[in-house]
């Protein structure tokens, strides 16, 4: 493993380490698709917050292919897949007391989503 | 590690990090001079002044703004800002119809190259818990009132995209230089918890 | 995991209380935790997902009562031991050395 020396610091900071993966993986959804977030309760690492599980939203943007954290955190490989910005209306997440106009965006991996029935 | 449960770490974090750094340096796995350089970079070179330059450029150069909204990572790199925790950037624009605010509910994801390291409140439970479900209430705590006819749009940035808010340019700044405008842009206006007040008449330097 | 880190939508944490003119770091030890973490991350000792999970696996009470850089320190110590980079005995002997040296 490379030891970060003083000379390498600016490379480390200015380059960073994108988790974007340059592999042709087919997206499961398209912009405009209605999706239902899966109801999952994994004991492992996940980037799917509880408040979004079981909620309906709309795919607003496809950001391309990224490493999947749920496997990457556990030495189970990159499992590269698309990440989408999904739009939720606030009332879908928080109920009728939320202002009708307000919304929330969440970036979600393919494996967190199903087509909305 | 259950068999070592009796070896509880000391409560003093100062002692613990000294011990860890010393051990890693002895094993030649880290270089303390590099650790110094990393700290210095984030204390002196990387902070919200970088983001303010991006915002001021977008306010004064419509073509730059178009590039910024289309491919933020690339447009931000034009000004020399890139890298760790800003590898994949998105810029979201506040308008008459939409007010954006950014959070990371699961940890503390934040666009380091443009805003530096996050403030304590951004990383702490009260903000992360509440800004998703009651953004207008949270904004009020920052003294920010968003009119009922404006959509509040919360970005919970738990994946690897990092978000910077492009705040609205305040009235009364026609003819201001990019540098003068950048001085108006606060960190919180680029997180979305604040807006930028109209400067007092005659405030332009 | 359904840990306490998954804070979105929870009530009862009180006001936000932003600190005016906040410094980048509040203590010297926070500086060192940040720098050591970045150097170890850059050296490939763990990936970002392992690091985040290292924080999430803290006990709920410890997570909520500890500051951000205490979370980082916890994850650093845990991951470097789990990956065999250091042992708890090596660390404990350093703790002893620095605790004695401090007085």
mmCIF file of C-alpha atoms in Angstrom:
data_model
loop_
_atom_site.group_PDB
_atom_site.id
_atom_site.type_symbol
_atom_site.label_atom_id
_atom_site.label_comp_id
_atom_site.label_asym_id
_atom_site.label_seq_id
_atom_site.Cartn_x
_atom_site.Cartn_y
_atom_site.Cartn_z
ATOM 1 C CA UNK A 1 0.000 0.000 0.000
ATOM 2 C CA UNK A 2 1.307 3.479 -0.812
ATOM 3 C CA UNK A 3 2.270 5.581 2.181
ATOM 4 C CA UNK A 4 0.988 9.135 1.839
ATOM 5 C CA UNK A 5 4.112 11.279 1.991
ATOM 6 C CA UNK A 6 4.123 15.055 2.142
ATOM 7 C CA UNK A 7 4.645 15.160 -1.638
ATOM 8 C CA UNK A 8 1.538 13.049 -2.240
ATOM 9 C CA UNK A 9 -0.784 15.148 -0.052
ATOM 10 C CA UNK A 10 -1.832 17.581 -2.768
ATOM 11 C CA UNK A 11 -2.554 14.677 -5.146
ATOM 12 C CA UNK A 12 -4.635 12.934 -2.476
ATOM 13 C CA UNK A 13 -6.658 16.070 -1.713
ATOM 14 C CA UNK A 14 -7.023 17.483 -5.229
ATOM 15 C CA UNK A 15 -7.842 14.153 -6.881
ATOM 16 C CA UNK A 16 -9.750 12.385 -4.130
ATOM 17 C CA UNK A 17 -11.291 9.046 -4.992
ATOM 18 C CA UNK A 18 -14.498 8.979 -6.964
ATOM 19 C CA UNK A 19 -16.602 5.868 -6.457
ATOM 20 C CA UNK A 20 -17.915 6.259 -10.006
ATOM 21 C CA UNK A 21 -17.312 3.069 -12.009
ATOM 22 C CA UNK A 22 -16.469 3.159 -15.715
ATOM 23 C CA UNK A 23 -18.422 0.025 -16.611
ATOM 24 C CA UNK A 24 -21.385 -0.289 -18.948
ATOM 25 C CA UNK A 25 -24.128 -1.351 -16.563
ATOM 26 C CA UNK A 26 -27.697 -1.099 -17.828
ATOM 27 C CA UNK A 27 -29.970 1.199 -15.804
ATOM 28 C CA UNK A 28 -33.176 -0.361 -14.457
ATOM 29 C CA UNK A 29 -35.023 2.963 -14.580
ATOM 30 C CA UNK A 30 -35.353 6.013 -16.777
ATOM 31 C CA UNK A 31 -35.909 9.637 -15.940
ATOM 32 C CA UNK A 32 -39.620 10.140 -15.281
ATOM 33 C CA UNK A 33 -40.236 6.589 -14.007
ATOM 34 C CA UNK A 34 -42.314 6.218 -10.867
ATOM 35 C CA UNK A 35 -40.497 4.104 -8.290
ATOM 36 C CA UNK A 36 -41.317 2.436 -4.981
ATOM 37 C CA UNK A 37 -38.442 2.355 -2.532
ATOM 38 C CA UNK A 38 -37.912 -1.166 -1.242
ATOM 39 C CA UNK A 39 -38.752 -1.932 2.355
ATOM 40 C CA UNK A 40 -35.488 -3.374 3.591
ATOM 41 C CA UNK A 41 -34.112 -3.840 7.069
ATOM 42 C CA UNK A 42 -30.547 -4.986 6.439
ATOM 43 C CA UNK A 43 -28.231 -5.509 9.369
ATOM 44 C CA UNK A 44 -25.335 -4.537 7.094
ATOM 45 C CA UNK A 45 -24.242 -1.101 5.887
ATOM 46 C CA UNK A 46 -26.698 0.727 3.665
ATOM 47 C CA UNK A 47 -27.255 4.259 2.371
ATOM 48 C CA UNK A 48 -31.013 3.855 2.270
ATOM 49 C CA UNK A 49 -32.474 5.950 5.094
ATOM 50 C CA UNK A 50 -35.404 4.475 6.998
ATOM 51 C CA UNK A 51 -37.720 7.403 6.304
ATOM 52 C CA UNK A 52 -37.690 6.667 2.557
ATOM 53 C CA UNK A 53 -38.429 2.931 2.721
ATOM 54 C CA UNK A 54 -41.789 1.985 1.259
ATOM 55 C CA UNK A 55 -42.279 5.469 -0.235
ATOM 56 C CA UNK A 56 -43.094 6.434 -3.802
ATOM 57 C CA UNK A 57 -41.070 8.893 -5.840
ATOM 58 C CA UNK A 58 -40.068 9.869 -9.363
ATOM 59 C CA UNK A 59 -36.692 9.378 -11.013
ATOM 60 C CA UNK A 60 -35.425 12.836 -11.847
ATOM 61 C CA UNK A 61 -31.811 12.225 -12.914
ATOM 62 C CA UNK A 62 -29.550 9.271 -13.696
ATOM 63 C CA UNK A 63 -26.047 9.999 -12.374
ATOM 64 C CA UNK A 64 -24.417 6.951 -13.911
ATOM 65 C CA UNK A 65 -22.744 3.941 -12.358
ATOM 66 C CA UNK A 66 -21.280 3.880 -8.838
ATOM 67 C CA UNK A 67 -19.894 1.363 -6.364
ATOM 68 C CA UNK A 68 -22.687 -0.140 -4.218
ATOM 69 C CA UNK A 69 -22.003 0.687 -0.548
ATOM 70 C CA UNK A 70 -23.985 -2.249 0.850
ATOM 71 C CA UNK A 71 -21.450 -4.703 -0.587
ATOM 72 C CA UNK A 72 -18.375 -2.471 -0.695
ATOM 73 C CA UNK A 73 -18.479 -1.990 3.085
ATOM 74 C CA UNK A 74 -18.242 -5.745 3.603
ATOM 75 C CA UNK A 75 -15.589 -6.874 1.104
ATOM 76 C CA UNK A 76 -18.330 -8.253 -1.109
ATOM 77 C CA UNK A 77 -17.291 -6.372 -4.220
ATOM 78 C CA UNK A 78 -18.302 -3.206 -6.010
ATOM 79 C CA UNK A 79 -21.587 -4.475 -7.482
ATOM 80 C CA UNK A 80 -21.617 -1.371 -9.732
ATOM 81 C CA UNK A 81 -25.048 0.047 -10.513
ATOM 82 C CA UNK A 82 -26.842 3.266 -11.424
ATOM 83 C CA UNK A 83 -27.554 5.988 -8.897
ATOM 84 C CA UNK A 84 -30.603 8.169 -9.454
ATOM 85 C CA UNK A 85 -31.882 11.354 -7.918
ATOM 86 C CA UNK A 86 -35.396 10.456 -6.822
ATOM 87 C CA UNK A 87 -37.920 13.201 -6.112
ATOM 88 C CA UNK A 88 -40.411 12.757 -3.273
ATOM 89 C CA UNK A 89 -43.185 15.119 -2.318
ATOM 90 C CA UNK A 90 -42.904 16.021 1.351
ATOM 91 C CA UNK A 91 -46.394 14.674 2.096
ATOM 92 C CA UNK A 92 -45.450 11.210 0.807
ATOM 93 C CA UNK A 93 -42.664 11.093 3.401
ATOM 94 C CA UNK A 94 -44.130 13.034 6.311
ATOM 95 C CA UNK A 95 -47.873 13.001 5.921
ATOM 96 C CA UNK A 96 -50.579 15.619 5.469
ATOM 97 C CA UNK A 97 -49.077 18.200 7.833
ATOM 98 C CA UNK A 98 -46.142 18.782 5.455
ATOM 99 C CA UNK A 99 -46.496 21.801 3.132
ATOM 100 C CA UNK A 100 -48.044 20.665 -0.133
ATOM 101 C CA UNK A 101 -45.440 22.399 -2.277
ATOM 102 C CA UNK A 102 -42.311 21.089 -0.549
ATOM 103 C CA UNK A 103 -40.205 18.201 -1.839
ATOM 104 C CA UNK A 104 -37.115 16.159 -1.020
ATOM 105 C CA UNK A 105 -34.462 14.664 -3.289
ATOM 106 C CA UNK A 106 -32.532 11.534 -2.398
ATOM 107 C CA UNK A 107 -29.856 9.769 -4.444
ATOM 108 C CA UNK A 108 -30.652 6.055 -4.529
ATOM 109 C CA UNK A 109 -28.965 2.994 -6.015
ATOM 110 C CA UNK A 110 -30.798 0.601 -8.360
ATOM 111 C CA UNK A 111 -30.950 -2.111 -5.681
ATOM 112 C CA UNK A 112 -33.004 0.146 -3.412
ATOM 113 C CA UNK A 113 -35.806 0.573 -5.957
ATOM 114 C CA UNK A 114 -38.747 -1.238 -7.557
ATOM 115 C CA UNK A 115 -41.104 0.071 -10.229
ATOM 116 C CA UNK A 116 -44.101 1.685 -8.549
ATOM 117 C CA UNK A 117 -47.169 -0.547 -9.082
ATOM 118 C CA UNK B 1 -12.475 -8.469 19.111
ATOM 119 C CA UNK B 2 -14.584 -9.887 21.971
ATOM 120 C CA UNK B 3 -11.519 -11.514 23.521
ATOM 121 C CA UNK B 4 -10.010 -8.062 23.943
ATOM 122 C CA UNK B 5 -13.088 -6.495 25.485
ATOM 123 C CA UNK B 6 -11.161 -6.001 28.730
ATOM 124 C CA UNK B 7 -8.784 -3.629 26.937
ATOM 125 C CA UNK B 8 -11.106 -0.666 26.813
ATOM 126 C CA UNK B 9 -9.641 2.436 25.213
ATOM 127 C CA UNK B 10 -8.998 5.400 27.491
ATOM 128 C CA UNK B 11 -11.711 8.049 27.423
ATOM 129 C CA UNK B 12 -9.329 10.856 26.490
ATOM 130 C CA UNK B 13 -9.316 11.233 22.687
ATOM 131 C CA UNK B 14 -6.118 13.266 22.839
ATOM 132 C CA UNK B 15 -4.263 10.326 24.323
ATOM 133 C CA UNK B 16 -5.875 7.862 21.932
ATOM 134 C CA UNK B 17 -4.960 9.734 18.762
ATOM 135 C CA UNK B 18 -1.413 10.361 20.002
ATOM 136 C CA UNK B 19 -1.057 6.635 20.614
ATOM 137 C CA UNK B 20 -2.543 5.702 17.233
ATOM 138 C CA UNK B 21 -0.506 8.205 15.249
ATOM 139 C CA UNK B 22 2.688 7.174 17.009
ATOM 140 C CA UNK B 23 2.005 3.481 16.363
ATOM 141 C CA UNK B 24 1.204 4.012 12.664
ATOM 142 C CA UNK B 25 4.281 6.211 12.245
ATOM 143 C CA UNK B 26 6.508 3.555 13.871
ATOM 144 C CA UNK B 27 5.124 1.006 11.454
ATOM 145 C CA UNK B 28 5.862 3.458 8.644
ATOM 146 C CA UNK B 29 2.214 3.371 7.535
ATOM 147 C CA UNK B 30 1.759 7.111 7.848
ATOM 148 C CA UNK B 31 4.138 10.063 7.612
ATOM 149 C CA UNK B 32 3.484 12.687 10.340
ATOM 150 C CA UNK B 33 4.771 15.425 7.995
ATOM 151 C CA UNK B 34 2.041 14.438 5.537
ATOM 152 C CA UNK B 35 -0.523 14.543 8.354
ATOM 153 C CA UNK B 36 0.650 18.103 9.130
ATOM 154 C CA UNK B 37 0.312 19.071 5.462
ATOM 155 C CA UNK B 38 -3.212 17.633 5.234
ATOM 156 C CA UNK B 39 -4.337 19.598 8.291
ATOM 157 C CA UNK B 40 -2.719 22.796 7.043
ATOM 158 C CA UNK B 41 -4.422 22.495 3.665
ATOM 159 C CA UNK B 42 -7.896 22.322 5.221
ATOM 160 C CA UNK B 43 -7.151 25.080 7.721
ATOM 161 C CA UNK B 44 -5.694 27.563 5.261
ATOM 162 C CA UNK B 45 -6.436 26.704 1.619
ATOM 163 C CA UNK B 46 -9.825 24.988 1.408
ATOM 164 C CA UNK B 47 -12.961 26.681 2.717
ATOM 165 C CA UNK B 48 -16.152 28.521 1.775
ATOM 166 C CA UNK B 49 -14.213 31.313 0.044
ATOM 167 C CA UNK B 50 -13.702 28.772 -2.772
ATOM 168 C CA UNK B 51 -17.441 28.215 -3.131
ATOM 169 C CA UNK B 52 -18.050 31.969 -2.970
ATOM 170 C CA UNK B 53 -15.800 32.404 -6.007
ATOM 171 C CA UNK B 54 -17.832 29.803 -7.909
ATOM 172 C CA UNK B 55 -21.069 31.602 -7.002
ATOM 173 C CA UNK B 56 -19.757 35.054 -7.931
ATOM 174 C CA UNK B 57 -18.515 33.741 -11.278
ATOM 175 C CA UNK B 58 -21.911 32.198 -11.991
ATOM 176 C CA UNK B 59 -23.633 35.497 -11.142
ATOM 177 C CA UNK B 60 -21.462 37.495 -13.504
ATOM 178 C CA UNK B 61 -20.885 35.056 -16.377
ATOM 179 C CA UNK B 62 -24.053 33.442 -17.820
ATOM 180 C CA UNK B 63 -22.052 30.972 -19.896
ATOM 181 C CA UNK B 64 -20.145 29.851 -16.814
ATOM 182 C CA UNK B 65 -23.434 29.473 -14.947
ATOM 183 C CA UNK B 66 -24.825 27.284 -17.730
ATOM 184 C CA UNK B 67 -21.724 25.075 -17.606
ATOM 185 C CA UNK B 68 -21.931 24.947 -13.790
ATOM 186 C CA UNK B 69 -25.527 23.760 -13.795
ATOM 187 C CA UNK B 70 -24.859 21.255 -16.586
ATOM 188 C CA UNK B 71 -21.595 19.735 -15.246
ATOM 189 C CA UNK B 72 -20.684 21.176 -11.880
ATOM 190 C CA UNK B 73 -17.565 19.058 -11.283
ATOM 191 C CA UNK B 74 -15.977 20.296 -14.496
ATOM 192 C CA UNK B 75 -17.030 23.927 -14.104
ATOM 193 C CA UNK B 76 -15.797 24.079 -10.499
ATOM 194 C CA UNK B 77 -12.474 22.583 -11.608
ATOM 195 C CA UNK B 78 -12.112 25.489 -14.066
ATOM 196 C CA UNK B 79 -11.552 27.667 -10.978
ATOM 197 C CA UNK B 80 -9.048 25.195 -9.548
ATOM 198 C CA UNK B 81 -11.244 23.408 -7.007
ATOM 199 C CA UNK B 82 -11.525 19.624 -7.148
ATOM 200 C CA UNK B 83 -10.890 16.396 -5.307
ATOM 201 C CA UNK B 84 -11.728 14.723 -2.018
ATOM 202 C CA UNK B 85 -15.457 14.903 -1.206
ATOM 203 C CA UNK B 86 -16.127 16.926 -4.336
ATOM 204 C CA UNK B 87 -15.329 14.264 -6.939
ATOM 205 C CA UNK B 88 -18.893 14.290 -8.283
ATOM 206 C CA UNK B 89 -20.547 17.671 -7.788
ATOM 207 C CA UNK B 90 -24.044 18.979 -8.432
ATOM 208 C CA UNK B 91 -24.993 22.664 -8.178
ATOM 209 C CA UNK B 92 -28.649 23.487 -7.485
ATOM 210 C CA UNK B 93 -29.978 26.966 -8.138
ATOM 211 C CA UNK B 94 -32.253 28.985 -5.882
ATOM 212 C CA UNK B 95 -34.902 30.855 -7.867
ATOM 213 C CA UNK B 96 -38.107 32.768 -7.244
ATOM 214 C CA UNK B 97 -39.880 29.394 -7.154
ATOM 215 C CA UNK B 98 -37.431 27.083 -5.363
ATOM 216 C CA UNK B 99 -35.288 27.290 -2.227
ATOM 217 C CA UNK B 100 -32.751 24.441 -1.898
ATOM 218 C CA UNK B 101 -31.200 23.168 1.328
ATOM 219 C CA UNK B 102 -28.618 20.386 1.715
ATOM 220 C CA UNK B 103 -28.085 17.777 4.445
ATOM 221 C CA UNK B 104 -26.638 14.298 4.915
ATOM 222 C CA UNK B 105 -28.901 12.486 7.373
ATOM 223 C CA UNK B 106 -26.778 9.311 7.562
ATOM 224 C CA UNK B 107 -23.393 10.930 8.246
ATOM 225 C CA UNK B 108 -22.066 14.351 7.277
ATOM 226 C CA UNK B 109 -21.381 14.355 3.533
ATOM 227 C CA UNK B 110 -20.408 17.877 2.450
ATOM 228 C CA UNK B 111 -18.630 19.384 -0.597
ATOM 229 C CA UNK B 112 -15.147 19.888 0.833
ATOM 230 C CA UNK B 113 -13.364 21.507 -2.160
ATOM 231 C CA UNK B 114 -15.878 24.370 -2.295
ATOM 232 C CA UNK B 115 -17.007 24.692 1.343
ATOM 233 C CA UNK B 116 -14.152 23.189 3.383
ATOM 234 C CA UNK B 117 -14.876 20.940 6.346
ATOM 235 C CA UNK B 118 -18.442 21.116 7.706
ATOM 236 C CA UNK B 119 -19.381 23.087 10.828
ATOM 237 C CA UNK B 120 -20.348 21.167 13.971
ATOM 238 C CA UNK B 121 -24.079 21.873 13.609
ATOM 239 C CA UNK B 122 -24.139 20.304 10.115
ATOM 240 C CA UNK B 123 -22.667 17.084 11.546
ATOM 241 C CA UNK B 124 -24.770 16.992 14.719
ATOM 242 C CA UNK B 125 -28.094 15.246 15.388
ATOM 243 C CA UNK B 126 -30.493 18.224 15.636
ATOM 244 C CA UNK B 127 -29.958 19.459 12.059
ATOM 245 C CA UNK B 128 -29.684 16.014 10.457
ATOM 246 C CA UNK B 129 -32.818 14.772 12.233
ATOM 247 C CA UNK B 130 -35.095 17.691 11.560
ATOM 248 C CA UNK B 131 -34.197 19.448 8.301
ATOM 249 C CA UNK B 132 -35.726 16.664 6.207
ATOM 250 C CA UNK B 133 -39.087 16.594 7.981
ATOM 251 C CA UNK B 134 -39.368 20.261 9.035
ATOM 252 C CA UNK B 135 -37.109 22.278 6.748
ATOM 253 C CA UNK B 136 -39.066 25.502 7.185
ATOM 254 C CA UNK B 137 -38.785 25.259 10.961
ATOM 255 C CA UNK B 138 -35.041 24.629 10.704
ATOM 256 C CA UNK B 139 -34.574 27.525 8.298
ATOM 257 C CA UNK B 140 -36.400 29.790 10.766
ATOM 258 C CA UNK B 141 -33.792 28.875 13.386
ATOM 259 C CA UNK B 142 -31.225 30.321 10.991
ATOM 260 C CA UNK B 143 -33.374 33.430 10.585
ATOM 261 C CA UNK B 144 -34.383 32.392 7.085
ATOM 262 C CA UNK B 145 -38.031 32.791 6.124
ATOM 263 C CA UNK B 146 -39.170 31.098 2.929
ATOM 264 C CA UNK B 147 -42.474 32.328 1.574
ATOM 265 C CA UNK B 148 -45.338 29.807 1.359
ATOM 266 C CA UNK B 149 -45.480 30.127 -2.424
ATOM 267 C CA UNK B 150 -41.840 28.978 -2.758
ATOM 268 C CA UNK B 151 -41.034 25.248 -2.857
ATOM 269 C CA UNK B 152 -38.537 24.164 -0.216
ATOM 270 C CA UNK B 153 -36.424 21.445 -1.812
ATOM 271 C CA UNK B 154 -34.333 19.345 0.562
ATOM 272 C CA UNK B 155 -31.327 17.403 -0.801
ATOM 273 C CA UNK B 156 -30.379 14.492 1.458
ATOM 274 C CA UNK B 157 -26.934 13.761 0.009
ATOM 275 C CA UNK B 158 -26.309 10.236 1.284
ATOM 276 C CA UNK B 159 -24.806 8.894 -1.946
ATOM 277 C CA UNK B 160 -21.571 10.084 -3.572
ATOM 278 C CA UNK B 161 -22.946 13.212 -5.235
ATOM 279 C CA UNK B 162 -22.051 16.385 -3.362
ATOM 280 C CA UNK B 163 -24.322 19.429 -3.517
ATOM 281 C CA UNK B 164 -23.639 23.163 -3.564
ATOM 282 C CA UNK B 165 -26.484 25.675 -3.530
ATOM 283 C CA UNK B 166 -26.239 28.589 -5.947
ATOM 284 C CA UNK B 167 -27.932 31.328 -3.905
ATOM 285 C CA UNK B 168 -29.891 34.198 -5.437
ATOM 286 C CA UNK B 169 -27.916 37.320 -6.209
ATOM 287 C CA UNK B 170 -29.105 40.100 -3.914
ATOM 288 C CA UNK B 171 -30.761 43.225 -5.293
ATOM 289 C CA UNK B 172 -28.691 46.367 -5.422
ATOM 290 C CA UNK B 173 -25.500 44.716 -6.637
ATOM 291 C CA UNK B 174 -25.616 45.722 -10.301
ATOM 292 C CA UNK B 175 -22.187 46.572 -11.554
ATOM 293 C CA UNK B 176 -20.379 44.950 -8.619
ATOM 294 C CA UNK B 177 -17.185 43.113 -9.489
ATOM 295 C CA UNK B 178 -16.835 39.359 -9.094
ATOM 296 C CA UNK B 179 -14.561 39.941 -6.114
ATOM 297 C CA UNK B 180 -17.021 42.292 -4.422
ATOM 298 C CA UNK B 181 -19.849 39.816 -4.992
ATOM 299 C CA UNK B 182 -17.809 36.872 -3.651
ATOM 300 C CA UNK B 183 -17.358 38.764 -0.375
ATOM 301 C CA UNK B 184 -21.161 38.726 0.092
ATOM 302 C CA UNK B 185 -21.527 34.960 -0.256
ATOM 303 C CA UNK B 186 -21.785 33.177 3.101
ATOM 304 C CA UNK B 187 -21.107 29.507 3.761
ATOM 305 C CA UNK B 188 -24.679 29.001 4.973
ATOM 306 C CA UNK B 189 -26.110 30.491 1.769
ATOM 307 C CA UNK B 190 -24.314 27.713 -0.146
ATOM 308 C CA UNK B 191 -25.703 25.026 2.216
ATOM 309 C CA UNK B 192 -29.117 26.636 1.850
ATOM 310 C CA UNK B 193 -29.816 27.505 5.487
ATOM 311 C CA UNK B 194 -29.392 31.221 4.721
ATOM 312 C CA UNK B 195 -30.092 33.664 1.941
ATOM 313 C CA UNK B 196 -27.917 36.643 1.093
ATOM 314 C CA UNK B 197 -29.290 39.942 2.373
ATOM 315 C CA UNK B 198 -29.449 43.011 0.177
ATOM 316 C CA UNK B 199 -26.407 45.120 1.015
ATOM 317 C CA UNK B 200 -26.980 48.565 2.504
ATOM 318 C CA UNK B 201 -27.047 51.368 -0.064
ATOM 319 C CA UNK B 202 -23.539 52.561 -0.795
ATOM 320 C CA UNK B 203 -22.025 49.336 0.593
ATOM 321 C CA UNK B 204 -20.194 48.556 -2.636
ATOM 322 C CA UNK B 205 -16.499 49.136 -2.044
ATOM 323 C CA UNK C 1 -28.378 -1.212 9.529
ATOM 324 C CA UNK C 2 -31.146 0.479 11.470
ATOM 325 C CA UNK C 3 -28.688 2.374 13.638
ATOM 326 C CA UNK C 4 -29.077 5.592 15.533
ATOM 327 C CA UNK C 5 -26.942 7.287 12.860
ATOM 328 C CA UNK C 6 -30.025 7.120 10.582
ATOM 329 C CA UNK C 7 -31.389 10.337 12.053
ATOM 330 C CA UNK C 8 -33.688 11.694 9.344
ATOM 331 C CA UNK C 9 -37.152 12.509 10.705
ATOM 332 C CA UNK C 10 -36.382 11.935 14.394
ATOM 333 C CA UNK C 11 -37.612 14.345 17.067
ATOM 334 C CA UNK C 12 -36.228 15.397 20.404
ATOM 335 C CA UNK C 13 -32.650 16.502 19.663
ATOM 336 C CA UNK C 14 -33.246 20.130 20.551
ATOM 337 C CA UNK C 15 -32.176 23.337 18.825
ATOM 338 C CA UNK C 16 -29.405 23.529 16.234
ATOM 339 C CA UNK C 17 -27.354 26.287 17.871
ATOM 340 C CA UNK C 18 -24.875 27.242 15.111
ATOM 341 C CA UNK C 19 -21.597 28.595 16.498
ATOM 342 C CA UNK C 20 -20.684 32.037 15.099
ATOM 343 C CA UNK C 21 -17.219 32.278 13.529
ATOM 344 C CA UNK C 22 -16.563 28.612 14.142
ATOM 345 C CA UNK C 23 -12.938 27.468 13.750
ATOM 346 C CA UNK C 24 -12.142 24.559 11.388
ATOM 347 C CA UNK C 25 -11.040 22.474 14.396
ATOM 348 C CA UNK C 26 -11.777 23.039 18.084
ATOM 349 C CA UNK C 27 -8.914 20.994 19.578
ATOM 350 C CA UNK C 28 -5.460 19.845 18.559
ATOM 351 C CA UNK C 29 -6.559 16.194 18.849
ATOM 352 C CA UNK C 30 -9.311 16.829 16.276
ATOM 353 C CA UNK C 31 -6.666 18.078 13.838
ATOM 354 C CA UNK C 32 -4.637 14.907 14.313
ATOM 355 C CA UNK C 33 -7.676 12.587 13.969
ATOM 356 C CA UNK C 34 -8.598 14.296 10.701
ATOM 357 C CA UNK C 35 -5.060 14.161 9.303
ATOM 358 C CA UNK C 36 -4.365 10.569 10.369
ATOM 359 C CA UNK C 37 -7.691 9.409 8.936
ATOM 360 C CA UNK C 38 -6.983 11.087 5.587
ATOM 361 C CA UNK C 39 -3.452 9.671 5.463
ATOM 362 C CA UNK C 40 -4.673 6.163 6.327
ATOM 363 C CA UNK C 41 -7.549 6.411 3.843
ATOM 364 C CA UNK C 42 -5.169 7.636 1.143
ATOM 365 C CA UNK C 43 -2.859 4.757 1.999
ATOM 366 C CA UNK C 44 -5.668 2.340 1.145
ATOM 367 C CA UNK C 45 -6.233 0.912 4.629
ATOM 368 C CA UNK C 46 -10.027 1.052 4.238
ATOM 369 C CA UNK C 47 -12.607 2.349 1.792
ATOM 370 C CA UNK C 48 -15.199 5.042 2.410
ATOM 371 C CA UNK C 49 -18.032 2.561 2.939
ATOM 372 C CA UNK C 50 -16.040 0.569 5.484
ATOM 373 C CA UNK C 51 -15.222 3.824 7.262
ATOM 374 C CA UNK C 52 -18.856 4.927 7.459
ATOM 375 C CA UNK C 53 -19.900 1.484 8.665
ATOM 376 C CA UNK C 54 -17.136 1.626 11.272
ATOM 377 C CA UNK C 55 -18.850 4.702 12.684
ATOM 378 C CA UNK C 56 -22.325 3.181 12.483
ATOM 379 C CA UNK C 57 -21.222 0.182 14.512
ATOM 380 C CA UNK C 58 -20.492 2.341 17.561
ATOM 381 C CA UNK C 59 -22.960 1.813 20.364
ATOM 382 C CA UNK C 60 -25.998 4.077 20.082
ATOM 383 C CA UNK C 61 -25.287 5.884 23.347
ATOM 384 C CA UNK C 62 -21.628 6.385 22.472
ATOM 385 C CA UNK C 63 -22.592 7.660 19.001
ATOM 386 C CA UNK C 64 -25.053 10.241 20.314
ATOM 387 C CA UNK C 65 -22.829 11.433 23.143
ATOM 388 C CA UNK C 66 -19.619 11.556 21.087
ATOM 389 C CA UNK C 67 -18.503 14.328 18.767
ATOM 390 C CA UNK C 68 -17.795 13.921 15.063
ATOM 391 C CA UNK C 69 -14.060 13.398 15.437
ATOM 392 C CA UNK C 70 -14.633 10.930 18.281
ATOM 393 C CA UNK C 71 -16.702 8.948 15.769
ATOM 394 C CA UNK C 72 -13.795 9.085 13.341
ATOM 395 C CA UNK C 73 -11.318 7.994 15.994
ATOM 396 C CA UNK C 74 -13.526 5.055 16.950
ATOM 397 C CA UNK C 75 -13.820 3.919 13.323
ATOM 398 C CA UNK C 76 -10.075 4.308 12.726
ATOM 399 C CA UNK C 77 -9.134 2.195 15.743
ATOM 400 C CA UNK C 78 -11.739 -0.444 14.933
ATOM 401 C CA UNK C 79 -10.948 -0.819 11.217
ATOM 402 C CA UNK C 80 -7.179 -0.870 11.612
ATOM 403 C CA UNK C 81 -7.537 -3.665 14.188
ATOM 404 C CA UNK C 82 -10.065 -5.620 12.140
ATOM 405 C CA UNK C 83 -7.853 -5.409 9.079
ATOM 406 C CA UNK C 84 -4.852 -6.657 11.058
ATOM 407 C CA UNK C 85 -2.912 -3.423 10.543
ATOM 408 C CA UNK C 86 -2.446 -2.991 14.284
ATOM 409 C CA UNK C 87 -3.287 -5.099 17.324
ATOM 410 C CA UNK C 88 -5.076 -4.056 20.459
ATOM 411 C CA UNK C 89 -1.988 -5.004 22.459
ATOM 412 C CA UNK C 90 0.177 -2.632 20.425
ATOM 413 C CA UNK C 91 -2.375 0.106 20.927
ATOM 414 C CA UNK C 92 -2.743 -0.612 24.654
ATOM 415 C CA UNK C 93 0.996 -0.389 25.156
ATOM 416 C CA UNK C 94 0.985 3.014 23.435
ATOM 417 C CA UNK C 95 -1.922 4.153 25.618
ATOM 418 C CA UNK C 96 0.096 3.158 28.681
ATOM 419 C CA UNK C 97 3.221 4.894 27.389
ATOM 420 C CA UNK C 98 1.436 8.177 26.652
ATOM 421 C CA UNK C 99 -0.637 8.083 29.860
ATOM 422 C CA UNK C 100 2.569 7.753 31.873
ATOM 423 C CA UNK C 101 4.422 10.290 29.772
ATOM 424 C CA UNK C 102 1.685 12.841 30.317
ATOM 425 C CA UNK C 103 2.411 13.027 34.054
#
